[in-house]
Amino acid sequence: MTSRPRSTKSLSTKAYRSSRSTSAPKVAAVTALAPPSVKTPPIGRDEFARRRRHLMKTMGRDSIAIVPAAPVHLRNNDVEYAYRQDSNFHYLTGFPEPESVAVLIPGRPHGEYLLFVRARDPQRETWDGRRSGPSGARRDFGADDAFPIGDIDEILPGLMEGREKIFYTVGVNREFDRRVVGWVNGLRAQAKQGRHAPHEIVALEHVLRDMRLYKSRGEIEQMREASRIAARAHVRAMRFCEPGRFEYEVAAEILHEFHRARADISYLPIVGGGANGCILHYRENAGELRDGELLLIDAGCEYECYASDITRTFPVNGRFSPAQRAAYEVILEANLAAIDAVRPGNDWNRPHEVAVQVLTAGMVRLGLLKGRVTSLVKSMAYLRFFMHKTGHWLGMDVHDVGDYKIGKAWRQLEAGMVLTIEPGLYIPSGTRGVPPEFRNIGIRIEDDVLVTREGHEVLTHGAPKDPSAIETLMAAA
Ligand code: GLY
Ligand code: MN
Ligand code: MN
């Protein structure tokens, strides 16, 4: 487990003391006494502005982009789900509130970036929390101009007028789709009065997904932090785990580690003991953890809207049985070989091909498959035990945007892309023709990997995956 973040005060007191003792610690003291660096957010206003400029350049001057915030979703009766901003809206604005709309109008002399936001309202703010209001949207989020959301029907048609294309994502928010069509139709109906309606709706997400695929330095820093937090949560789970505990108790340890770092889940955590580890999207997290079984945990967090996605598998009692270890080492070999294939110049599918090769050879060695590895790979015999792909793009969404193919060819990996590597092996109890010691074994090892100019960086290295390292860690708990 990690230690609490120490306050500046306790750091400097300690450094002061050691600076008085011997000469050797003095060197450390000088470093420790350096003024604490002011933590500037890695993604600042200028980066959001850069993204908007880039998008507007791609759109061209005869266009307008309309980007609504995510709606609030009800959980039951009048209880809301925790609000999560729409990823594209956040990517372009950083504005965290619902009931907002961003409008980009390239080349507009009176301002290219407008925000429609909830008006200030002391009474509502007493009940539901603070609002930026139009003045806050201008002051803190760099909008050239901002208006109350209630005025949008009156203002937006005038802004669309004279533009040929609307960049907008159709089909995500039906209610908002209808409003966009309503604004266009309203302009069309006034054609005789000389008003000109845009005549083309262009898929905004198409441009944004290419932008979001390449992570900036600031984004990479957020993703490193999301990975560090999730890795700590996995370590905590390993230390906590023992026979007789329940899956939900382990899940609670993970959530504790996320929340104390101001992070949230990036998807529902999977905490599956024994046979439950063979259910790919296991959600109940209700079972008791039993001696002699494995525990598969797939849990990642979201930090400042950026996701991590880690899976670790380890023995409930802290010691791998020989069969568990033999199977585990096959997946680990596939994980390492696939990570090694993450480098510029290789295509998207190369790590998967490498993983499939290693896994199939391993399945033959374990006695799960019989035959020649080459033909088993060709006939996809491995799908019996490994039925998903080796990874996906990772970013603001856990299954992030970005095309996997360009035309018919797999996309080339390039520096700045982030993907997961997650080979697995699943042998539910009913599986025929399998040595009994392998039944109820579900193993996945998942890491988050950044493509760099030289090769790659494993963002999730903080979560141990070497079987002996896991055993040592669990024994020390
Ligand atoms: N946790 C979802 C996935 O691994 O893709
Ligand atoms: Mn994943
Ligand atoms: Mn996962």
mmCIF file of N, CA, C and O and ligand atoms in Angstrom, residues 267-268 270 280-281 297-300 308-311 392 398-399 420 422 444 446 448, ligand 3:
data_model
loop_
_atom_site.group_PDB
_atom_site.id
_atom_site.type_symbol
_atom_site.label_atom_id
_atom_site.label_comp_id
_atom_site.label_asym_id
_atom_site.label_seq_id
_atom_site.Cartn_x
_atom_site.Cartn_y
_atom_site.Cartn_z
ATOM 1 N N TYR A 267 -15.054 1.870 -15.462
ATOM 2 C CA TYR A 267 -16.063 0.873 -15.859
ATOM 3 C C TYR A 267 -16.355 0.073 -14.591
ATOM 4 O O TYR A 267 -15.633 0.204 -13.591
ATOM 5 N N LEU A 268 -17.390 -0.740 -14.618
ATOM 6 C CA LEU A 268 -17.728 -1.517 -13.417
ATOM 7 C C LEU A 268 -16.612 -2.515 -13.136
ATOM 8 O O LEU A 268 -16.261 -3.308 -14.012
ATOM 9 N N ILE A 270 -14.558 -5.746 -12.174
ATOM 10 C CA ILE A 270 -14.829 -7.182 -12.219
ATOM 11 C C ILE A 270 -13.962 -7.824 -11.146
ATOM 12 O O ILE A 270 -12.730 -7.741 -11.213
ATOM 13 N N LEU A 280 -16.491 -13.132 -18.708
ATOM 14 C CA LEU A 280 -15.659 -12.010 -19.164
ATOM 15 C C LEU A 280 -16.106 -10.674 -18.577
ATOM 16 O O LEU A 280 -15.277 -9.865 -18.179
ATOM 17 N N HIS A 281 -17.404 -10.428 -18.546
ATOM 18 C CA HIS A 281 -17.903 -9.175 -17.966
ATOM 19 C C HIS A 281 -18.697 -9.472 -16.688
ATOM 20 O O HIS A 281 -19.841 -9.048 -16.539
ATOM 21 N N ILE A 297 -9.169 -9.861 -11.151
ATOM 22 C CA ILE A 297 -9.687 -8.495 -10.928
ATOM 23 C C ILE A 297 -9.382 -7.650 -12.156
ATOM 24 O O ILE A 297 -8.220 -7.486 -12.541
ATOM 25 N N ASP A 298 -10.448 -7.152 -12.774
ATOM 26 C CA ASP A 298 -10.300 -6.211 -13.885
ATOM 27 C C ASP A 298 -10.896 -4.903 -13.394
ATOM 28 O O ASP A 298 -12.119 -4.763 -13.304
ATOM 29 N N ALA A 299 -10.041 -3.975 -13.008
ATOM 30 C CA ALA A 299 -10.523 -2.721 -12.419
ATOM 31 C C ALA A 299 -9.606 -1.582 -12.821
ATOM 32 O O ALA A 299 -8.392 -1.662 -12.652
ATOM 33 N N GLY A 300 -10.189 -0.539 -13.355
ATOM 34 C CA GLY A 300 -9.419 0.646 -13.735
ATOM 35 C C GLY A 300 -10.164 1.876 -13.266
ATOM 36 O O GLY A 300 -11.356 1.815 -12.970
ATOM 37 N N SER A 308 -7.813 4.309 -16.881
ATOM 38 C CA SER A 308 -6.861 3.200 -16.881
ATOM 39 C C SER A 308 -7.695 1.923 -16.876
ATOM 40 O O SER A 308 -8.890 1.957 -16.568
ATOM 41 N N ASP A 309 -7.066 0.810 -17.191
ATOM 42 C CA ASP A 309 -7.796 -0.455 -17.358
ATOM 43 C C ASP A 309 -6.803 -1.585 -17.084
ATOM 44 O O ASP A 309 -5.976 -1.901 -17.941
ATOM 45 N N ILE A 310 -6.863 -2.132 -15.868
ATOM 46 C CA ILE A 310 -5.861 -3.129 -15.460
ATOM 47 C C ILE A 310 -6.554 -4.430 -15.062
ATOM 48 O O ILE A 310 -7.560 -4.400 -14.347
ATOM 49 N N THR A 311 -5.991 -5.553 -15.478
ATOM 50 C CA THR A 311 -6.427 -6.845 -14.945
ATOM 51 C C THR A 311 -5.230 -7.558 -14.340
ATOM 52 O O THR A 311 -4.147 -7.604 -14.946
ATOM 53 N N HIS A 392 -7.547 -2.823 -26.950
ATOM 54 C CA HIS A 392 -8.378 -1.765 -27.514
ATOM 55 C C HIS A 392 -7.691 -0.437 -27.232
ATOM 56 O O HIS A 392 -6.819 -0.345 -26.366
ATOM 57 N N VAL A 398 -12.891 4.135 -21.804
ATOM 58 C CA VAL A 398 -12.072 2.934 -21.609
ATOM 59 C C VAL A 398 -11.924 2.172 -22.924
ATOM 60 O O VAL A 398 -10.825 1.709 -23.251
ATOM 61 N N HIS A 399 -12.992 2.052 -23.677
ATOM 62 C CA HIS A 399 -12.860 1.560 -25.066
ATOM 63 C C HIS A 399 -12.870 2.826 -25.901
ATOM 64 O O HIS A 399 -13.928 3.322 -26.287
ATOM 65 N N THR A 420 -4.536 -1.139 -24.740
ATOM 66 C CA THR A 420 -4.367 -2.156 -23.711
ATOM 67 C C THR A 420 -3.816 -3.424 -24.356
ATOM 68 O O THR A 420 -4.004 -3.661 -25.540
ATOM 69 N N GLU A 422 -4.154 -7.366 -23.289
ATOM 70 C CA GLU A 422 -4.873 -8.157 -22.286
ATOM 71 C C GLU A 422 -5.189 -9.582 -22.722
ATOM 72 O O GLU A 422 -6.357 -9.949 -22.846
ATOM 73 N N ARG A 444 -6.487 -13.419 -16.785
ATOM 74 C CA ARG A 444 -6.222 -12.346 -17.759
ATOM 75 C C ARG A 444 -5.176 -11.444 -17.129
ATOM 76 O O ARG A 444 -5.197 -11.227 -15.905
ATOM 77 N N GLU A 446 -3.715 -7.684 -17.896
ATOM 78 C CA GLU A 446 -3.979 -6.528 -18.759
ATOM 79 C C GLU A 446 -3.154 -5.321 -18.337
ATOM 80 O O GLU A 446 -3.182 -4.913 -17.174
ATOM 81 N N ASP A 448 -1.745 -1.236 -19.676
ATOM 82 C CA ASP A 448 -1.996 -0.078 -20.542
ATOM 83 C C ASP A 448 -0.651 0.388 -21.084
ATOM 84 O O ASP A 448 0.286 0.609 -20.310
HETATM 85 MN MN MN B 3 -10.081 -4.458 -18.387
#
